């Protein structure tokens, strides 16, 4: 089964009626199979975050089709969209976006608190604790983000992305704020969780060494993706 398919996607930005339009994506195609791991690299401004936002339903193409889990994205239906994001997609960003007033455990549980189909609170807490232990944060669950190291905060963000067992993890420069050793450990963790839990993993990174650890390496240039 294809987890995600982008077909002939065009995305153009125009900041004002007089400004020239900027063609960012021009007929882009991408198919992501169950359990796939892939990287997207390319120069700053080439459209990597735009692709991730399209996969994450945070943005809509000008033309072309975005299918997730076999179905076209229900743009315009905010309830269906937010359920889709909460239940089937996991986002990890360069900056962790943890809530400062909440503990690591509470942050991980936030995606379980909203939406039409909430998981059982006890089961969610058990899974959160199991995953936090799994990523080496068993002793840090009750700390707030300010009391954690940068690498620990990113691991909390990874667990938060996985808490509802999504089919697709979208990671936009998740190691951008980490030193090389912590970055490598975070990628180890993402790949281990990909094997154990099976979500497809899309990693946007500038780092060729990290990109090379994904099964498929894509470059985004001139509005389209190419392998290699
Ligand atoms: N909402 C927007 N309005 C206007 N232009 C935008 C908007 N979002 C992105 N762009 C433009 O589209 C281009 C692609 O942006 P995008 O964020 O996808 O690049 P990127 O490849 O992720 O870059 P980086 O590596 O610096 O994160 C950029 O030139 C950017 O200025
Ligand atoms: Mg970006």
Short mmCIF file of C-alpha atoms and ligand atoms in Angstrom, two decimals:
data_model
loop_
_atom_site.label_atom_id
_atom_site.label_comp_id
_atom_site.label_asym_id
_atom_site.label_seq_id
_atom_site.Cartn_x
_atom_site.Cartn_y
_atom_site.Cartn_z
CA UNK A 1 0.00 0.00 0.00
CA UNK A 2 1.13 3.51 -0.68
CA UNK A 3 1.19 5.64 2.48
CA UNK A 4 1.43 8.86 0.50
CA UNK A 5 1.39 9.91 -3.14
CA UNK A 6 2.11 13.32 -4.60
CA UNK A 7 1.12 13.45 -8.28
CA UNK A 8 2.07 16.27 -10.61
CA UNK A 9 2.15 18.86 -7.81
CA UNK A 10 2.49 22.54 -8.62
CA UNK A 11 2.98 25.16 -5.94
CA UNK A 12 3.48 28.84 -6.67
CA UNK A 13 3.76 31.72 -4.23
CA UNK A 14 2.88 35.32 -4.90
CA UNK A 15 3.19 37.66 -1.94
CA UNK A 16 1.35 40.58 -3.53
CA UNK A 17 -0.56 41.12 -6.78
CA UNK A 18 2.34 43.16 -8.23
CA UNK A 19 5.08 40.75 -7.12
CA UNK A 20 6.26 38.20 -9.66
CA UNK A 21 5.05 34.70 -8.93
CA UNK A 22 7.58 32.24 -7.57
CA UNK A 23 7.24 28.70 -8.90
CA UNK A 24 8.47 26.44 -6.11
CA UNK A 25 7.18 23.02 -7.19
CA UNK A 26 6.60 22.26 -10.86
CA UNK A 27 5.02 18.88 -11.52
CA UNK A 28 6.53 17.08 -8.54
CA UNK A 29 5.86 13.35 -8.08
CA UNK A 30 6.59 11.16 -5.05
CA UNK A 31 5.25 7.83 -3.84
CA UNK A 32 5.95 6.63 -0.29
CA UNK A 33 5.39 2.96 0.48
CA UNK A 34 4.53 1.46 3.87
CA UNK A 35 7.59 1.49 6.12
CA UNK A 36 9.76 3.42 3.63
CA UNK A 37 12.58 5.66 4.79
CA UNK A 38 13.59 8.55 2.58
CA UNK A 39 15.51 11.77 2.76
CA UNK A 40 14.92 15.03 0.92
CA UNK A 41 17.89 17.37 0.47
CA UNK A 42 18.51 20.46 -1.58
CA UNK A 43 19.53 24.10 -1.24
CA UNK A 44 17.80 26.49 1.12
CA UNK A 45 14.57 27.78 -0.39
CA UNK A 46 14.19 24.92 -2.91
CA UNK A 47 10.89 23.82 -1.39
CA UNK A 48 11.68 21.00 1.04
CA UNK A 49 9.46 22.30 3.83
CA UNK A 50 6.77 23.01 1.23
CA UNK A 51 6.80 19.30 0.26
CA UNK A 52 6.64 18.25 3.91
CA UNK A 53 3.78 20.65 4.58
CA UNK A 54 1.87 19.21 1.61
CA UNK A 55 2.42 15.67 2.93
CA UNK A 56 1.31 16.88 6.35
CA UNK A 57 -1.90 18.51 5.01
CA UNK A 58 -0.70 21.84 6.38
CA UNK A 59 -0.70 23.29 2.88
CA UNK A 60 -2.60 22.68 -0.32
CA UNK A 61 -1.14 22.44 -3.86
CA UNK A 62 -2.20 24.80 -6.67
CA UNK A 63 -2.58 21.78 -8.93
CA UNK A 64 -1.97 18.06 -8.65
CA UNK A 65 -3.20 15.40 -6.27
CA UNK A 66 -2.12 14.57 -2.71
CA UNK A 67 -3.23 11.14 -1.53
CA UNK A 68 -2.64 9.91 2.01
CA UNK A 69 -3.38 6.33 3.03
CA UNK A 70 -5.04 5.73 -0.33
CA UNK A 71 -7.42 8.69 -0.21
CA UNK A 72 -7.33 12.23 -1.51
CA UNK A 73 -6.77 14.75 1.26
CA UNK A 74 -10.14 16.20 2.36
CA UNK A 75 -9.18 19.89 2.02
CA UNK A 76 -11.89 22.11 3.41
CA UNK A 77 -13.11 19.60 5.97
CA UNK A 78 -11.24 20.89 9.02
CA UNK A 79 -12.48 18.14 11.35
CA UNK A 80 -11.43 15.34 9.01
CA UNK A 81 -8.10 17.10 8.42
CA UNK A 82 -7.31 17.54 12.10
CA UNK A 83 -8.27 13.92 12.85
CA UNK A 84 -6.02 12.77 10.00
CA UNK A 85 -3.12 14.83 11.35
CA UNK A 86 -3.62 13.69 14.93
CA UNK A 87 -4.12 9.99 14.19
CA UNK A 88 -1.98 9.19 11.18
CA UNK A 89 0.76 11.81 10.88
CA UNK A 90 3.67 12.55 13.20
CA UNK A 91 5.54 15.84 12.88
CA UNK A 92 9.04 16.58 14.14
CA UNK A 93 10.51 20.03 13.53
CA UNK A 94 13.93 21.63 13.87
CA UNK A 95 12.81 23.28 17.08
CA UNK A 96 10.97 20.87 19.31
CA UNK A 97 7.88 23.06 20.00
CA UNK A 98 7.35 21.44 23.40
CA UNK A 99 5.09 23.32 25.79
CA UNK A 100 7.38 24.83 28.46
CA UNK A 101 4.87 24.54 31.30
CA UNK A 102 4.26 20.80 30.74
CA UNK A 103 6.49 17.87 31.74
CA UNK A 104 8.03 15.54 29.15
CA UNK A 105 5.25 13.00 29.80
CA UNK A 106 2.50 15.62 29.51
CA UNK A 107 3.99 16.95 26.28
CA UNK A 108 4.01 13.46 24.78
CA UNK A 109 0.32 13.01 25.69
CA UNK A 110 -0.90 16.25 24.11
CA UNK A 111 -1.80 14.65 20.74
CA UNK A 112 -4.04 12.17 22.59
CA UNK A 113 -6.20 14.89 24.15
CA UNK A 114 -8.00 16.19 21.06
CA UNK A 115 -9.93 14.98 18.06
CA UNK A 116 -13.03 12.88 17.47
CA UNK A 117 -11.50 9.51 18.39
CA UNK A 118 -9.42 9.91 21.53
CA UNK A 119 -7.43 6.92 22.74
CA UNK A 120 -8.06 5.58 26.24
CA UNK A 121 -6.17 7.84 28.67
CA UNK A 122 -4.69 4.95 30.68
CA UNK A 123 -3.47 3.13 27.58
CA UNK A 124 -2.03 6.34 26.15
CA UNK A 125 -0.13 7.01 29.39
CA UNK A 126 1.22 3.44 29.41
CA UNK A 127 2.41 3.78 25.82
CA UNK A 128 3.94 7.20 26.53
CA UNK A 129 5.91 5.82 29.47
CA UNK A 130 7.00 2.75 27.53
CA UNK A 131 8.23 4.88 24.61
CA UNK A 132 9.96 7.40 26.91
CA UNK A 133 11.74 4.50 28.59
CA UNK A 134 12.56 3.10 25.16
CA UNK A 135 14.31 6.34 24.15
CA UNK A 136 16.27 6.53 27.40
CA UNK A 137 14.13 9.15 29.12
CA UNK A 138 12.63 6.96 31.82
CA UNK A 139 14.25 9.04 34.55
CA UNK A 140 13.33 12.37 32.95
CA UNK A 141 9.57 12.05 32.36
CA UNK A 142 8.62 14.57 35.01
CA UNK A 143 11.07 17.24 33.89
CA UNK A 144 9.99 20.32 31.98
CA UNK A 145 11.68 21.14 28.64
CA UNK A 146 13.98 23.77 30.22
CA UNK A 147 15.40 21.02 32.46
CA UNK A 148 16.28 18.75 29.52
CA UNK A 149 19.23 18.83 27.11
CA UNK A 150 18.66 19.65 23.43
CA UNK A 151 18.98 15.99 22.42
CA UNK A 152 16.60 14.92 25.21
CA UNK A 153 14.02 17.51 24.10
CA UNK A 154 14.19 16.22 20.53
CA UNK A 155 13.68 12.66 21.81
CA UNK A 156 10.57 13.85 23.65
CA UNK A 157 9.41 15.41 20.37
CA UNK A 158 10.00 12.07 18.59
CA UNK A 159 7.93 10.20 21.18
CA UNK A 160 5.18 12.83 20.92
CA UNK A 161 5.14 12.28 17.14
CA UNK A 162 4.79 8.51 17.66
CA UNK A 163 2.29 8.48 20.52
CA UNK A 164 -0.71 7.64 18.30
CA UNK A 165 1.24 5.15 16.17
CA UNK A 166 1.05 7.19 12.94
CA UNK A 167 1.73 5.68 9.53
CA UNK A 168 3.89 8.57 8.40
CA UNK A 169 6.56 10.57 10.26
CA UNK A 170 7.50 13.93 8.75
CA UNK A 171 10.78 15.28 10.12
CA UNK A 172 11.93 18.74 8.95
CA UNK A 173 15.60 19.24 9.91
CA UNK A 174 14.98 17.49 13.26
CA UNK A 175 18.71 17.47 13.99
CA UNK A 176 19.32 21.08 12.93
CA UNK A 177 19.81 22.29 16.49
CA UNK A 178 21.87 19.30 17.68
CA UNK A 179 25.60 18.53 17.71
CA UNK A 180 26.83 15.77 15.36
CA UNK A 181 26.80 13.01 17.99
CA UNK A 182 23.27 13.82 19.23
CA UNK A 183 22.09 14.14 15.62
CA UNK A 184 23.39 10.70 14.78
CA UNK A 185 21.73 9.22 17.88
CA UNK A 186 18.42 10.83 16.96
CA UNK A 187 18.58 9.27 13.48
CA UNK A 188 19.42 5.87 15.05
CA UNK A 189 16.34 6.26 17.17
CA UNK A 190 14.08 7.21 14.24
CA UNK A 191 15.33 4.24 12.21
CA UNK A 192 14.90 1.83 15.13
CA UNK A 193 11.34 3.05 15.69
CA UNK A 194 10.68 2.77 11.94
CA UNK A 195 11.69 -0.92 12.17
CA UNK A 196 9.81 -1.61 15.39
CA UNK A 197 6.59 0.31 14.72
CA UNK A 198 6.62 0.52 10.94
CA UNK A 199 5.81 4.17 10.13
CA UNK A 200 7.24 5.53 6.89
CA UNK A 201 9.85 8.20 7.60
CA UNK A 202 10.52 11.32 5.54
CA UNK A 203 13.63 13.19 6.70
CA UNK A 204 14.49 16.64 5.39
CA UNK A 205 18.17 17.28 6.08
CA UNK A 206 21.14 19.27 4.78
CA UNK A 207 23.52 16.65 6.16
CA UNK A 208 24.62 14.10 3.51
CA UNK A 209 25.75 11.62 6.19
CA UNK A 210 22.28 11.60 7.78
CA UNK A 211 20.51 11.54 4.40
CA UNK A 212 22.61 8.53 3.42
CA UNK A 213 21.12 6.51 6.26
CA UNK A 214 17.68 6.51 4.63
CA UNK A 215 16.86 3.76 2.11
CA UNK A 216 15.99 6.32 -0.60
CA UNK A 217 17.79 9.63 -1.04
CA UNK A 218 16.00 12.34 -2.98
CA UNK A 219 17.23 15.74 -4.12
CA UNK A 220 14.80 18.56 -4.73
CA UNK A 221 15.97 20.78 -7.56
CA UNK A 222 14.11 22.93 -10.05
CA UNK A 223 10.76 22.08 -8.56
CA UNK A 224 11.00 18.30 -8.80
CA UNK A 225 12.50 15.32 -6.96
CA UNK A 226 15.21 13.05 -8.30
CA UNK A 227 16.81 10.00 -6.71
CA UNK A 228 20.47 9.91 -5.76
N1 LIG B 1 3.81 31.22 2.71
C1 LIG B 1 4.70 31.61 1.80
N2 LIG B 1 4.52 32.76 1.09
C2 LIG B 1 5.42 33.14 0.16
N3 LIG B 1 6.53 32.44 -0.15
C3 LIG B 1 6.76 31.30 0.52
C4 LIG B 1 5.86 30.82 1.53
N4 LIG B 1 6.35 29.66 2.02
C5 LIG B 1 7.50 29.42 1.35
N5 LIG B 1 7.74 30.40 0.44
C6 LIG B 1 8.88 30.45 -0.46
O1 LIG B 1 8.99 29.21 -1.14
C7 LIG B 1 10.35 28.80 -1.25
C8 LIG B 1 10.50 27.42 -0.66
O2 LIG B 1 10.35 27.50 0.75
P1 LIG B 1 10.62 26.26 1.71
O3 LIG B 1 10.37 26.71 3.08
O4 LIG B 1 9.85 25.08 1.23
O5 LIG B 1 12.19 26.01 1.44
P2 LIG B 1 13.17 24.95 2.11
O6 LIG B 1 13.74 24.11 1.01
O7 LIG B 1 12.50 24.24 3.22
O8 LIG B 1 14.34 25.88 2.68
P3 LIG B 1 15.23 25.73 4.02
O9 LIG B 1 16.28 24.69 3.72
O10 LIG B 1 15.86 27.10 4.16
O11 LIG B 1 14.34 25.37 5.16
C9 LIG B 1 11.18 29.88 -0.57
O12 LIG B 1 11.75 30.70 -1.54
C10 LIG B 1 10.19 30.63 0.27
O13 LIG B 1 10.53 32.00 0.38
MG1 LIG B 2 12.70 24.26 5.30
#
